[in-house]
Short mmCIF file of C-alpha atoms and ligand atoms in Angstrom, two decimals:
data_model
loop_
_atom_site.label_atom_id
_atom_site.label_comp_id
_atom_site.label_asym_id
_atom_site.label_seq_id
_atom_site.Cartn_x
_atom_site.Cartn_y
_atom_site.Cartn_z
CA MET U 1 69.61 -22.42 77.17
CA THR U 2 65.81 -21.92 77.29
CA ALA U 3 63.80 -20.42 74.44
CA GLU U 4 63.27 -17.33 76.59
CA THR U 5 66.96 -16.59 76.98
CA ARG U 6 67.40 -16.61 73.18
CA LEU U 7 65.12 -13.58 72.75
CA PRO U 8 66.87 -10.79 70.82
CA THR U 9 67.39 -7.77 73.07
CA GLY U 10 64.86 -5.00 72.49
CA THR U 11 62.18 -7.35 71.14
CA ASP U 12 58.80 -5.61 71.18
CA LEU U 13 56.93 -8.59 72.57
CA LEU U 14 53.40 -7.32 72.02
CA ALA U 15 54.11 -6.35 68.39
CA GLU U 16 55.91 -9.66 67.74
CA ILE U 17 53.11 -11.73 69.31
CA ASP U 18 50.64 -9.88 67.12
CA ARG U 19 52.74 -10.47 64.00
CA LEU U 20 53.12 -14.19 64.76
CA ARG U 21 49.45 -14.56 65.64
CA LYS U 22 48.53 -13.29 62.15
CA GLU U 23 51.29 -15.19 60.35
CA ARG U 24 50.33 -18.48 62.01
CA ASN U 25 46.54 -17.89 61.86
CA ALA U 26 46.68 -18.48 65.61
CA VAL U 27 44.20 -17.73 68.33
CA ILE U 28 45.31 -16.98 71.89
CA LEU U 29 42.91 -18.32 74.52
CA ALA U 30 43.47 -17.23 78.12
CA HIS U 31 41.89 -18.20 81.43
CA TYR U 32 40.76 -15.51 83.91
CA TYR U 33 43.62 -16.55 86.23
CA GLN U 34 46.26 -15.32 83.78
CA LYS U 35 48.35 -12.21 84.40
CA PRO U 36 46.63 -8.96 83.29
CA GLU U 37 49.04 -8.39 80.39
CA ILE U 38 48.15 -11.85 79.02
CA GLN U 39 44.41 -11.36 79.48
CA ASP U 40 44.72 -8.06 77.61
CA LEU U 41 46.42 -9.52 74.53
CA ALA U 42 44.28 -12.69 74.30
CA ASP U 43 41.66 -13.14 71.58
CA PHE U 44 39.33 -14.65 74.15
CA VAL U 45 39.35 -14.71 77.96
CA GLY U 46 37.00 -17.11 79.68
CA ASP U 47 36.24 -19.86 82.16
CA SER U 48 36.95 -23.55 81.52
CA LEU U 49 33.64 -24.21 79.74
CA GLN U 50 33.87 -21.15 77.50
CA LEU U 51 37.47 -21.95 76.60
CA SER U 52 36.48 -25.53 75.68
CA GLN U 53 33.61 -24.22 73.55
CA MET U 54 36.00 -21.76 71.87
CA ALA U 55 38.59 -24.48 71.22
CA ALA U 56 35.90 -26.65 69.59
CA GLU U 57 34.60 -23.82 67.39
CA THR U 58 37.57 -21.74 66.27
CA ASP U 59 38.77 -21.95 62.66
CA ALA U 60 42.33 -20.91 63.57
CA ASP U 61 45.19 -23.26 62.58
CA VAL U 62 46.99 -22.83 65.89
CA ILE U 63 45.61 -22.56 69.43
CA CYS U 64 48.01 -20.95 71.89
CA PHE U 65 46.51 -21.89 75.25
CA SER U 66 47.45 -19.55 78.04
CA GLY U 67 46.15 -21.60 80.90
CA VAL U 68 47.18 -24.97 82.31
CA LYS U 69 47.90 -28.33 80.71
CA PHE U 70 44.51 -30.00 81.19
CA MET U 71 42.91 -27.01 79.38
CA ALA U 72 45.32 -27.24 76.43
CA GLU U 73 44.78 -31.01 76.29
CA THR U 74 41.03 -30.41 76.20
CA ALA U 75 41.55 -28.10 73.21
CA LYS U 76 43.58 -30.80 71.43
CA ILE U 77 40.99 -33.50 72.20
CA LEU U 78 38.27 -31.32 70.67
CA SER U 79 40.36 -29.96 67.76
CA PRO U 80 42.84 -32.71 66.83
CA ASP U 81 43.76 -31.19 63.46
CA LYS U 82 44.95 -27.95 65.03
CA ILE U 83 48.36 -27.31 66.49
CA VAL U 84 47.88 -26.65 70.21
CA VAL U 85 50.74 -25.04 72.09
CA LEU U 86 51.06 -24.40 75.83
CA PRO U 87 53.56 -21.70 76.83
CA ASP U 88 54.92 -23.80 79.71
CA MET U 89 54.49 -27.60 79.87
CA ASP U 90 54.98 -27.49 83.66
CA ALA U 91 51.69 -25.60 84.06
CA GLY U 92 49.85 -28.45 85.79
CA CYS U 93 47.10 -28.51 88.41
CA SER U 94 46.94 -29.92 91.95
CA LEU U 95 43.56 -31.51 91.19
CA GLU U 96 44.96 -33.37 88.20
CA ASP U 97 47.95 -34.49 90.31
CA SER U 98 45.60 -35.83 93.01
CA CYS U 99 43.96 -38.28 90.62
CA PRO U 100 46.37 -40.77 89.01
CA PRO U 101 44.56 -42.69 86.22
CA GLU U 102 45.39 -46.18 87.57
CA LYS U 103 43.94 -45.33 91.01
CA PHE U 104 40.88 -43.73 89.44
CA LYS U 105 40.38 -46.84 87.25
CA ALA U 106 40.51 -49.09 90.33
CA PHE U 107 38.03 -46.80 92.13
CA ARG U 108 35.63 -47.01 89.19
CA GLU U 109 35.97 -50.78 89.00
CA ALA U 110 35.14 -51.04 92.71
CA HIS U 111 31.84 -49.21 92.03
CA PRO U 112 30.48 -50.65 88.77
CA ASP U 113 26.93 -49.35 89.36
CA HIS U 114 28.13 -45.72 89.52
CA ILE U 115 28.72 -43.33 86.61
CA ALA U 116 31.77 -41.05 86.77
CA LEU U 117 30.94 -37.36 86.67
CA THR U 118 34.38 -35.78 86.48
CA TYR U 119 35.61 -32.21 86.85
CA ILE U 120 37.49 -31.03 83.76
CA ASN U 121 40.57 -30.39 85.96
CA CYS U 122 42.00 -33.87 85.32
CA SER U 123 44.27 -35.69 82.88
CA THR U 124 43.22 -36.93 79.43
CA GLU U 125 43.52 -40.50 80.80
CA VAL U 126 41.01 -39.74 83.57
CA LYS U 127 38.66 -38.09 81.05
CA ALA U 128 38.87 -41.32 79.02
CA LEU U 129 37.81 -43.26 82.14
CA SER U 130 34.84 -40.92 82.79
CA ASP U 131 31.26 -40.73 81.52
CA ILE U 132 30.55 -37.01 81.67
CA ILE U 133 32.93 -34.08 82.21
CA VAL U 134 31.72 -30.98 84.04
CA THR U 135 33.15 -27.54 84.67
CA SER U 136 32.11 -25.34 87.57
CA SER U 137 29.75 -23.38 85.28
CA SER U 138 28.15 -26.48 83.73
CA ALA U 139 28.05 -28.87 86.72
CA GLU U 140 24.64 -27.84 88.08
CA THR U 141 22.95 -27.91 84.65
CA ILE U 142 24.40 -31.36 83.98
CA LEU U 143 23.70 -32.85 87.40
CA ALA U 144 20.06 -31.75 87.10
CA GLN U 145 19.76 -33.95 83.98
CA ILE U 146 20.96 -37.16 85.70
CA PRO U 147 18.11 -39.31 87.07
CA PRO U 148 17.96 -39.19 90.89
CA GLU U 149 18.35 -42.97 91.25
CA GLN U 150 21.63 -43.02 89.27
CA LYS U 151 24.64 -43.47 91.58
CA ILE U 152 27.53 -41.10 90.94
CA ILE U 153 31.28 -40.94 91.53
CA PHE U 154 32.48 -37.32 91.52
CA GLY U 155 36.16 -36.49 91.18
CA PRO U 156 38.69 -35.13 91.58
CA ASP U 157 37.56 -32.00 93.52
CA ARG U 158 35.93 -32.99 96.79
CA HIS U 159 34.91 -29.40 97.55
CA LEU U 160 33.05 -28.87 94.27
CA GLY U 161 31.58 -32.37 94.66
CA GLY U 162 30.58 -31.66 98.27
CA TYR U 163 29.02 -28.34 97.31
CA LEU U 164 26.93 -29.99 94.56
CA SER U 165 26.01 -32.84 96.86
CA ARG U 166 24.72 -30.42 99.52
CA LYS U 167 22.93 -28.16 97.03
CA PHE U 168 21.17 -31.02 95.22
CA ASN U 169 20.72 -33.11 98.40
CA ARG U 170 22.28 -35.98 96.52
CA ASP U 171 24.83 -38.51 97.77
CA MET U 172 27.92 -38.84 95.60
CA LEU U 173 31.13 -40.78 96.16
CA LEU U 174 33.80 -38.06 96.29
CA TRP U 175 37.41 -38.38 95.17
CA PRO U 176 39.58 -36.68 97.83
CA GLY U 177 41.36 -34.04 95.65
CA VAL U 178 41.61 -30.31 96.36
CA CYS U 179 42.78 -27.16 94.60
CA ILE U 180 45.76 -25.86 96.59
CA VAL U 181 44.82 -22.30 95.69
CA HIS U 182 41.22 -22.33 96.93
CA GLU U 183 42.15 -24.52 99.90
CA ALA U 184 44.45 -21.72 101.12
CA PHE U 185 41.74 -19.17 101.96
CA SER U 186 41.39 -18.57 105.68
CA GLU U 187 37.99 -18.43 107.35
CA THR U 188 39.40 -16.44 110.29
CA GLU U 189 40.96 -13.83 108.01
CA LEU U 190 37.85 -13.73 105.81
CA LEU U 191 35.66 -12.95 108.81
CA LYS U 192 38.08 -10.22 109.94
CA LEU U 193 37.88 -8.69 106.44
CA LYS U 194 34.09 -8.97 106.43
CA ALA U 195 33.97 -7.16 109.79
CA GLN U 196 35.88 -4.28 108.16
CA HIS U 197 33.48 -4.25 105.17
CA PRO U 198 30.13 -5.41 106.58
CA ASP U 199 28.18 -4.30 103.50
CA ALA U 200 30.43 -6.10 101.02
CA PRO U 201 29.05 -9.39 99.72
CA ILE U 202 31.37 -12.38 99.35
CA ALA U 203 31.59 -14.22 96.01
CA ALA U 204 33.32 -17.62 96.19
CA HIS U 205 34.36 -20.32 93.76
CA PRO U 206 32.98 -23.81 94.60
CA GLU U 207 36.56 -25.15 94.72
CA CYS U 208 36.74 -23.37 98.13
CA PRO U 209 36.14 -25.48 101.25
CA PRO U 210 32.78 -25.22 103.10
CA SER U 211 34.43 -22.94 105.71
CA ILE U 212 34.59 -20.28 102.95
CA VAL U 213 31.61 -21.18 100.74
CA ASP U 214 29.26 -21.14 103.77
CA HIS U 215 29.94 -17.40 104.21
CA ALA U 216 29.42 -16.57 100.53
CA ASP U 217 26.53 -14.56 99.13
CA TYR U 218 27.26 -15.96 95.68
CA VAL U 219 28.95 -19.25 94.72
CA GLY U 220 29.90 -19.90 91.11
CA SER U 221 32.49 -20.37 88.39
CA THR U 222 34.89 -17.63 87.40
CA SER U 223 32.48 -16.37 84.72
CA GLY U 224 29.63 -16.56 87.22
CA ILE U 225 31.60 -14.54 89.79
CA LEU U 226 32.45 -11.99 87.10
CA GLN U 227 28.79 -11.69 86.16
CA PHE U 228 27.87 -11.27 89.86
CA ALA U 229 30.51 -8.51 90.12
CA LYS U 230 28.86 -6.70 87.22
CA THR U 231 25.37 -6.85 88.70
CA PHE U 232 25.59 -6.65 92.52
CA PRO U 233 24.14 -3.35 93.73
CA GLY U 234 26.84 -2.44 96.30
CA GLN U 235 30.19 -0.67 96.09
CA THR U 236 32.64 -3.28 97.39
CA LEU U 237 32.95 -7.02 96.71
CA ILE U 238 35.09 -9.64 98.45
CA VAL U 239 36.34 -12.17 95.89
CA ALA U 240 37.27 -15.70 97.05
CA THR U 241 38.95 -17.12 93.99
CA GLU U 242 42.30 -16.68 92.25
CA PRO U 243 42.90 -12.92 92.40
CA HIS U 244 43.89 -12.33 88.75
CA ILE U 245 40.19 -12.38 87.83
CA ILE U 246 39.92 -9.02 89.62
CA HIS U 247 41.62 -7.49 86.57
CA GLN U 248 38.44 -8.07 84.52
CA MET U 249 36.28 -6.63 87.30
CA GLU U 250 38.37 -3.48 87.62
CA LYS U 251 38.29 -2.98 83.85
CA ALA U 252 34.52 -3.38 83.67
CA LEU U 253 33.69 -1.44 86.88
CA PRO U 254 36.49 1.01 87.69
CA GLU U 255 34.27 2.87 90.18
CA LYS U 256 33.80 -0.21 92.41
CA THR U 257 36.22 -1.86 94.85
CA PHE U 258 37.18 -5.53 94.62
CA ILE U 259 39.10 -7.13 97.46
CA GLY U 260 40.75 -10.54 97.18
CA ALA U 261 39.82 -12.84 100.08
CA PRO U 262 42.82 -13.42 102.34
CA GLY U 263 44.90 -16.52 102.90
CA ALA U 264 46.19 -17.62 106.29
CA ASP U 265 48.95 -15.01 106.22
CA GLY U 266 46.34 -12.23 105.96
CA ASN U 267 47.04 -11.33 102.36
CA CYS U 268 46.11 -13.12 99.17
CA SER U 269 49.59 -13.92 97.83
CA CYS U 270 49.15 -17.63 98.64
CA ASN U 271 46.04 -17.66 96.44
CA VAL U 272 47.90 -16.96 93.22
CA CYS U 273 47.88 -20.20 91.20
CA PRO U 274 51.54 -21.16 90.83
CA TYR U 275 50.79 -23.18 87.69
CA MET U 276 48.88 -20.42 85.89
CA ALA U 277 51.66 -17.99 86.88
CA LEU U 278 54.23 -19.92 84.83
CA ASN U 279 52.89 -18.37 81.62
CA THR U 280 54.57 -15.14 80.52
CA LEU U 281 54.54 -12.88 77.47
CA GLU U 282 58.02 -14.19 76.59
CA LYS U 283 56.82 -17.78 76.60
CA ILE U 284 53.75 -16.89 74.51
CA TYR U 285 56.07 -15.25 72.00
CA THR U 286 58.46 -18.21 71.82
CA CYS U 287 55.72 -20.83 71.58
CA LEU U 288 54.08 -18.94 68.70
CA ARG U 289 57.48 -18.58 67.06
CA ASP U 290 58.59 -22.22 67.51
CA LEU U 291 55.14 -23.91 67.68
CA GLU U 292 56.50 -25.69 70.76
CA PRO U 293 55.84 -26.97 73.42
CA ARG U 294 53.07 -28.78 71.56
CA ILE U 295 50.26 -30.95 72.95
CA GLU U 296 50.15 -34.41 71.38
CA ILE U 297 47.66 -37.14 72.37
CA GLU U 298 47.57 -40.74 71.16
CA GLU U 299 44.50 -41.10 68.88
CA GLY U 300 42.79 -44.02 70.69
CA LEU U 301 43.06 -42.19 74.01
CA ARG U 302 41.84 -38.94 72.43
CA ILE U 303 38.72 -40.59 70.95
CA GLN U 304 37.89 -42.19 74.31
CA ALA U 305 38.39 -38.91 76.22
CA LYS U 306 36.34 -36.96 73.66
CA LYS U 307 33.21 -38.98 74.51
CA SER U 308 32.97 -37.58 78.04
CA LEU U 309 33.77 -34.05 76.81
CA ASP U 310 31.16 -34.27 74.04
CA ALA U 311 28.64 -35.41 76.66
CA MET U 312 29.42 -32.23 78.61
CA LEU U 313 29.19 -29.94 75.58
CA THR U 314 25.83 -31.43 74.61
CA MET U 315 24.36 -31.38 78.12
CA ALA U 316 25.69 -27.87 78.81
CA SER U 317 24.65 -26.42 75.46
CA GLY U 318 22.08 -24.15 77.11
CA THR U 319 24.73 -22.73 79.46
CA VAL U 320 25.46 -19.20 78.28
CA GLY U 321 29.10 -18.10 78.32
CA GLN U 322 30.05 -14.71 79.68
CA GLY U 323 33.55 -14.27 78.23
CA ASP U 324 34.70 -10.73 77.72
CA LEU U 325 36.35 -10.78 74.33
CA GLY U 326 34.65 -12.49 71.44
CA LYS U 327 37.17 -11.97 68.66
CA VAL U 328 37.71 -15.64 67.71
P1 LIG K 1 36.43 -22.06 86.04
O1 LIG K 1 37.09 -20.94 85.29
O2 LIG K 1 35.76 -22.99 85.08
O3 LIG K 1 35.51 -21.54 87.09
O4 LIG K 1 37.58 -22.93 86.74
C1 LIG K 1 38.42 -22.42 87.72
C2 LIG K 1 39.72 -23.10 87.83
O5 LIG K 1 40.24 -23.36 88.88
C3 LIG K 1 40.40 -23.44 86.62
O6 LIG K 1 41.51 -24.17 86.95
FE1 LIG K 2 44.36 -26.23 89.39
FE2 LIG K 2 43.57 -24.68 91.39
FE3 LIG K 2 45.41 -23.75 89.69
FE4 LIG K 2 42.84 -24.06 88.88
S1 LIG K 2 43.57 -22.64 90.43
S2 LIG K 2 44.70 -24.68 87.79
S3 LIG K 2 42.24 -25.87 90.06
S4 LIG K 2 45.65 -25.49 91.09
#
């Protein structure tokens, strides 16, 4: 029997989550790709960099991380004395899966004159093998600080790496991973949609392939896309990232229209992240109640992984977060 099926009938989940949050001195952190009802109850909603910064700064005893496993592990690496719970331990990431630590280690060893600039969407083991972690909102600021003669391995997202490489005119050795969600957008369907809304700009996440990013008027992280949505002068925006972020746009700008970019089937259902979707209100309730499933990391590994995360937090310290709720 799962924890969810043991819920007493008639449980008022929102009231119970609120009670447990206070009782446990817990903070609920949620990514923009979470379901609207989760975004609305979270203490803070943000992108990967903002959530890392929040996890490092909060004085809560418990962090309930409504996102995916690499995000909750990041919180534990930065705040080892806190209890970090993840509503569903199966909430992984295709980018993390694409980069097994032993293969990444061999790749690094084959290129000893390169530093490893690594996207935060990876395992703790891969973070421990890396020099500097980046998120999509901090990558450009950090790359600009690395001397031009320094050779770089970038993993595991080849699309983000390729985008940075083109923008900075800088060769990097790219690990061949992709996000299955952003990979699923269709250029043909996007152009059909654009033809129906010729005045609507396109905002795309850099995890999208060049066939999508090349049509975009704005390319940036989830918080960057949200900021663009709040400032673009038009009436309609086409959004090429996981569609749950549109919830924040509709809340902030109810008079404007936000359209999710289509997948190959002509609608955006294939662009819902199946890992993020595993989190539910029921699982948030049970993990606050049971303080399980809990993230645990062996101390030597944690200390090693923290070095590359600390490097990111220091180098990205001028990067301003644009999270919506600042209650932590
Ligand atoms: P950001 O929120 O940092 O842009 O990352 C997007 C993403 O895919 C998280 O898994
Ligand atoms: Fe991973 Fe892509 Fe899901 Fe983000 S959206 S968690 S990168 S699979």
